[in-house]
Amino acid sequence: MSKEYETVIGLEVHVELATKTKIFCGCSTAFGGAPNTHTCPVCTGMPGSLPVLNKQVVEYAMAVGLATNCSITRYGKFDRKNYFYPDNPQNYQISQLYLPICRDGGVEIETSAGKKTIGIHEIHMEEDAGKLVHDEWEDCSLVDYNRSGVPLIEIVSEPDMRSAQEVIDYLEKLRMMIQYLGASDCKLNEGSMRADVNLSVREMGTEQLGTRTEMKNLNSFKAIARAIENEKNRQIDLLEEGKKVIQETRRWDDAKEYSYTMRSKEDAQDYRYFPEPDLVPLVISDAWISEIKERQPEFATEKMARYKQEYGLPDYDAEIITESKFLADFFEAAAKLCQKPKKVSNWLMGETMRLLKEREMEPEEIRFSPANLAKLIALTEEGSVNSTVAKEVFEKIFDEDIDPESYVKEQGLKTVNDEGELRGVVKQVIQDNPKSVEDYRNGKEKAIGFLVGQTMKAMKGKADPGMVNQLLKELL
Amino acid sequence: MEDLDRRRQENCKSCGFSERGQVCGGNRITDETIEYVGILAKLELSPEEKERAKKDMGEMLDYIDKLNELDTKEVEPMSHVFPVNNVFREDVVTNGDDCENMLKNAPEVKERSYRVPKTVD
Ligand SMILES: [Zn+2]
């Protein structure tokens, strides 16, 4: 590569809001219903049906806008975006083109060169489409409208990102904020958060933007990173060969690590937007905005400061725990139950993180209860189980959410603190290992470690290693 | 992004269909415009129907032109006739499973779904 290139990236992020009902009708948004069981004349586009806006959708959109420093549009409207596709029963999608609810915001991310703000062009509200399944046996498609009319917000960034890392940092920040607001669970793999990547390249130092492409079907942070790398190289290769980048929408195939053209600008659709006549204008007052502001939760940065101050957590622990709203809530619940915040933090930072990584899980997928972790901490605190046993029990809690109290009882894992019994075992170990005893007496301090190990083994791990150590030293 | 681009574009003042670089000659609807509107509306028009549609649409635009004679620089665009704002629903489920009835509207049904011609992106 002879020239230096810069990658310019903007994102369109769709987030499914966590409302109980759809945006314009009283149908449930619950997942997993049989096809078309959550539908009505409104969300299936029956003639004569009328949409009525779900107030909670407006409040979630405002909350996200305020959290991302947007200005809230005081007089807003909805518009119809017209296109034909069977997943869209009305032949138009109700969206906001001219007066989106939020505008001109930004989110701060940390980069190697310091803090950087990624601008937010706008956030608008719209409805999701239904789901098309292609029938394998017959030459037809089957439509399920359960998702039709599920509320979405689309967050459109400015083209402010320059690398895959910045994109992921921006998305993680957005996701964290939205989860803290409770506005969505933001799961990329389940589609409750979807990111389309607009990417172009230009020679370093030039002002003018290159021709961009839009990449769809990105279902994980890893897929996003791979797609960005791949598309950047594809565009640079084209330019290096003296060819042109064509403005088009491409679809990423993560298994093949390759993208292909979905539609070019030539067959881009003409959506013929016009104001939605069935919905009245939306007027947002100062009072309403203040009400939403007051209801904003404690965000990660504030929580982090409080954890350090109130619970004495180290910076790093406080940062990791507050990165996930789920983990932060879990931490607070367990700390409240056992009154040992530092111990809770240690279990989360150590064993929990280790097992999450090993099982390739996100913190949100944790299935055990704060109560069972609190109980385990109480057991270790009172010395009923030693640290080795505690780790074993914790893995059981992590996988099966067992009650550690009854589990320890049933499995007979309780630490033996009966000195008489322990003394007997230690004596036996000394008798059985004359070589190590000899070594120890000749000044080889390390030999005692072996003897402790042998005793623990004889006790099936149920002894307190400190106590064993003490007894050995006494008897040798 | 496509949408944002469109918003920045100036539409032809008389017919609003200038996105593809077409410029309309006054209020006369060209064959290309009728063809294009037909595609957008998924209508297949016979040559006679096309001519009739051209005439009808031309007349509509003439009428709109009358309105353009007025100076509306200071007037806010109106999208709704009634002085009503903020009509909301509370976020409460009010509809149950009415799948059976809903599917009576389907052209064809298979596996509790609307059966349609095979459609892929
Ligand atoms: Zn409905």
mmCIF file of C-alpha atoms in Angstrom, chain A residues 12 19-28 34-37 39-41 44 46 52-56 58 77 81 84-86 97 121-122 132 134-135 138-143 145 156-157 198 212 247 249 262-263 266 268-273 275-277 279-283 288, chain B residues 1-9 11 16-20 36-43 76-106 108-121:
data_model
loop_
_atom_site.group_PDB
_atom_site.id
_atom_site.type_symbol
_atom_site.label_atom_id
_atom_site.label_comp_id
_atom_site.label_asym_id
_atom_site.label_seq_id
_atom_site.Cartn_x
_atom_site.Cartn_y
_atom_site.Cartn_z
ATOM 1 C CA GLU A 12 -27.296 3.563 12.539
ATOM 2 C CA THR A 19 -42.253 -1.733 26.566
ATOM 3 C CA LYS A 20 -44.941 -4.246 27.438
ATOM 4 C CA THR A 21 -47.010 -3.324 24.402
ATOM 5 C CA LYS A 22 -46.412 -2.306 20.817
ATOM 6 C CA ILE A 23 -45.922 1.295 19.744
ATOM 7 C CA PHE A 24 -49.422 1.881 18.318
ATOM 8 C CA CYS A 25 -51.656 -0.862 19.735
ATOM 9 C CA GLY A 26 -52.272 -2.834 22.937
ATOM 10 C CA CYS A 27 -50.697 -6.061 21.640
ATOM 11 C CA SER A 28 -48.026 -7.699 23.778
ATOM 12 C CA ALA A 34 -46.902 -18.827 18.516
ATOM 13 C CA PRO A 35 -47.085 -17.031 15.133
ATOM 14 C CA ASN A 36 -49.621 -14.191 14.914
ATOM 15 C CA THR A 37 -50.927 -14.574 18.474
ATOM 16 C CA THR A 39 -51.583 -9.196 16.549
ATOM 17 C CA CYS A 40 -54.629 -7.005 15.991
ATOM 18 C CA PRO A 41 -56.087 -4.949 13.127
ATOM 19 C CA THR A 44 -51.535 -6.038 10.679
ATOM 20 C CA MET A 46 -56.195 -3.584 8.381
ATOM 21 C CA VAL A 52 -52.542 5.396 19.106
ATOM 22 C CA LEU A 53 -49.068 6.239 20.412
ATOM 23 C CA ASN A 54 -47.717 4.368 23.464
ATOM 24 C CA LYS A 55 -46.628 7.040 25.961
ATOM 25 C CA GLN A 56 -43.871 4.840 27.352
ATOM 26 C CA VAL A 58 -41.939 8.573 23.959
ATOM 27 C CA LYS A 77 -44.617 14.352 14.212
ATOM 28 C CA LYS A 81 -42.192 5.619 4.836
ATOM 29 C CA PHE A 84 -43.861 -2.891 -0.412
ATOM 30 C CA TYR A 85 -42.639 -5.939 1.416
ATOM 31 C CA PRO A 86 -44.729 -8.677 3.015
ATOM 32 C CA LEU A 97 -38.217 11.784 9.098
ATOM 33 C CA HIS A 121 -27.233 13.287 14.535
ATOM 34 C CA GLU A 122 -30.686 12.233 15.664
ATOM 35 C CA LEU A 132 -40.695 -13.659 7.154
ATOM 36 C CA HIS A 134 -39.119 -19.029 3.859
ATOM 37 C CA ASP A 135 -40.880 -22.318 3.534
ATOM 38 C CA GLU A 138 -43.103 -25.087 -0.889
ATOM 39 C CA ASP A 139 -42.156 -22.105 -2.986
ATOM 40 C CA CYS A 140 -43.641 -19.592 -0.565
ATOM 41 C CA SER A 141 -42.922 -17.409 2.442
ATOM 42 C CA LEU A 142 -44.770 -17.363 5.758
ATOM 43 C CA VAL A 143 -45.355 -14.127 7.659
ATOM 44 C CA TYR A 145 -46.730 -10.273 12.552
ATOM 45 C CA VAL A 156 -28.027 7.856 13.937
ATOM 46 C CA SER A 157 -24.464 8.902 14.683
ATOM 47 C CA ASN A 198 -21.701 3.201 7.117
ATOM 48 C CA ARG A 212 -19.579 4.998 1.500
ATOM 49 C CA GLN A 247 -22.518 3.434 -3.055
ATOM 50 C CA THR A 249 -25.961 -1.652 0.808
ATOM 51 C CA MET A 262 -27.822 -6.267 -1.388
ATOM 52 C CA ARG A 263 -28.806 -3.240 -3.425
ATOM 53 C CA GLU A 266 -29.584 2.741 -8.513
ATOM 54 C CA ALA A 268 -32.424 2.253 -3.765
ATOM 55 C CA GLN A 269 -36.076 2.682 -2.925
ATOM 56 C CA ASP A 270 -37.994 5.874 -3.168
ATOM 57 C CA TYR A 271 -39.855 5.977 0.113
ATOM 58 C CA ARG A 272 -42.106 8.956 -0.643
ATOM 59 C CA TYR A 273 -42.268 10.093 2.963
ATOM 60 C CA PRO A 275 -46.713 13.186 7.399
ATOM 61 C CA GLU A 276 -48.701 10.417 9.084
ATOM 62 C CA PRO A 277 -52.267 11.727 9.113
ATOM 63 C CA LEU A 279 -51.335 10.399 14.497
ATOM 64 C CA VAL A 280 -51.664 13.832 16.050
ATOM 65 C CA PRO A 281 -48.572 15.965 16.710
ATOM 66 C CA LEU A 282 -46.459 15.325 19.764
ATOM 67 C CA VAL A 283 -45.818 18.344 21.964
ATOM 68 C CA TRP A 288 -42.347 16.700 30.940
ATOM 69 C CA MET B 1 -28.445 7.105 5.628
ATOM 70 C CA GLU B 2 -30.338 6.799 2.363
ATOM 71 C CA ASP B 3 -33.176 8.618 4.036
ATOM 72 C CA LEU B 4 -30.982 11.421 5.275
ATOM 73 C CA ASP B 5 -29.643 11.924 1.773
ATOM 74 C CA ARG B 6 -33.121 12.186 0.436
ATOM 75 C CA ARG B 7 -34.033 14.790 2.987
ATOM 76 C CA ARG B 8 -31.160 16.963 1.873
ATOM 77 C CA GLN B 9 -32.271 16.766 -1.736
ATOM 78 C CA ASN B 11 -37.550 17.798 -4.832
ATOM 79 C CA GLY B 16 -42.037 15.954 -6.095
ATOM 80 C CA PHE B 17 -40.580 13.048 -8.070
ATOM 81 C CA SER B 18 -37.263 14.497 -9.035
ATOM 82 C CA GLU B 19 -35.060 12.235 -6.851
ATOM 83 C CA ARG B 20 -33.751 10.348 -9.829
ATOM 84 C CA TYR B 36 -42.073 5.480 -12.384
ATOM 85 C CA VAL B 37 -45.186 6.263 -10.338
ATOM 86 C CA GLY B 38 -46.674 3.031 -11.675
ATOM 87 C CA ILE B 39 -43.677 1.056 -10.433
ATOM 88 C CA LEU B 40 -43.840 2.696 -7.008
ATOM 89 C CA ALA B 41 -47.550 1.968 -6.694
ATOM 90 C CA LYS B 42 -47.133 -1.541 -8.095
ATOM 91 C CA LEU B 43 -49.673 -0.781 -10.837
ATOM 92 C CA GLU B 76 -45.960 26.916 8.943
ATOM 93 C CA PRO B 77 -46.628 23.756 6.928
ATOM 94 C CA MET B 78 -49.744 22.058 8.241
ATOM 95 C CA SER B 79 -49.951 18.326 8.650
ATOM 96 C CA HIS B 80 -53.097 18.042 10.756
ATOM 97 C CA VAL B 81 -56.411 19.813 10.555
ATOM 98 C CA PHE B 82 -57.512 19.471 14.167
ATOM 99 C CA PRO B 83 -55.934 21.404 17.023
ATOM 100 C CA VAL B 84 -55.300 18.214 18.986
ATOM 101 C CA ASN B 85 -51.942 17.129 20.393
ATOM 102 C CA ASN B 86 -50.583 14.325 22.525
ATOM 103 C CA VAL B 87 -53.052 11.483 22.265
ATOM 104 C CA PHE B 88 -51.477 8.557 24.094
ATOM 105 C CA ARG B 89 -52.092 5.026 25.248
ATOM 106 C CA GLU B 90 -50.736 3.730 28.536
ATOM 107 C CA ASP B 91 -48.341 0.799 28.167
ATOM 108 C CA VAL B 92 -50.864 -1.862 29.174
ATOM 109 C CA VAL B 93 -51.685 -5.012 27.215
ATOM 110 C CA THR B 94 -55.306 -4.821 26.093
ATOM 111 C CA ASN B 95 -55.315 -7.303 23.218
ATOM 112 C CA GLY B 96 -55.343 -11.053 23.702
ATOM 113 C CA ASP B 97 -54.728 -13.852 21.247
ATOM 114 C CA ASP B 98 -57.130 -13.370 18.385
ATOM 115 C CA CYS B 99 -55.023 -15.308 15.912
ATOM 116 C CA GLU B 100 -57.920 -17.285 14.502
ATOM 117 C CA ASN B 101 -59.941 -14.210 13.636
ATOM 118 C CA MET B 102 -56.944 -12.254 12.419
ATOM 119 C CA LEU B 103 -55.957 -15.013 10.012
ATOM 120 C CA LYS B 104 -59.383 -14.798 8.374
ATOM 121 C CA ASN B 105 -57.916 -11.721 6.681
ATOM 122 C CA ALA B 106 -55.050 -13.700 5.207
ATOM 123 C CA GLU B 108 -53.874 -17.976 2.394
ATOM 124 C CA VAL B 109 -52.868 -19.539 5.701
ATOM 125 C CA LYS B 110 -50.173 -22.044 6.501
ATOM 126 C CA GLU B 111 -48.896 -22.960 9.975
ATOM 127 C CA ARG B 112 -50.821 -20.098 11.609
ATOM 128 C CA SER B 113 -49.002 -17.703 9.292
ATOM 129 C CA TYR B 114 -49.895 -15.570 6.306
ATOM 130 C CA ARG B 115 -48.799 -17.505 3.250
ATOM 131 C CA VAL B 116 -47.371 -15.221 0.572
ATOM 132 C CA PRO B 117 -45.343 -15.667 -2.634
ATOM 133 C CA LYS B 118 -41.705 -16.392 -1.893
ATOM 134 C CA THR B 119 -39.999 -13.106 -1.048
ATOM 135 C CA VAL B 120 -36.272 -12.738 -0.508
ATOM 136 C CA ASP B 121 -34.065 -9.671 -0.266
#
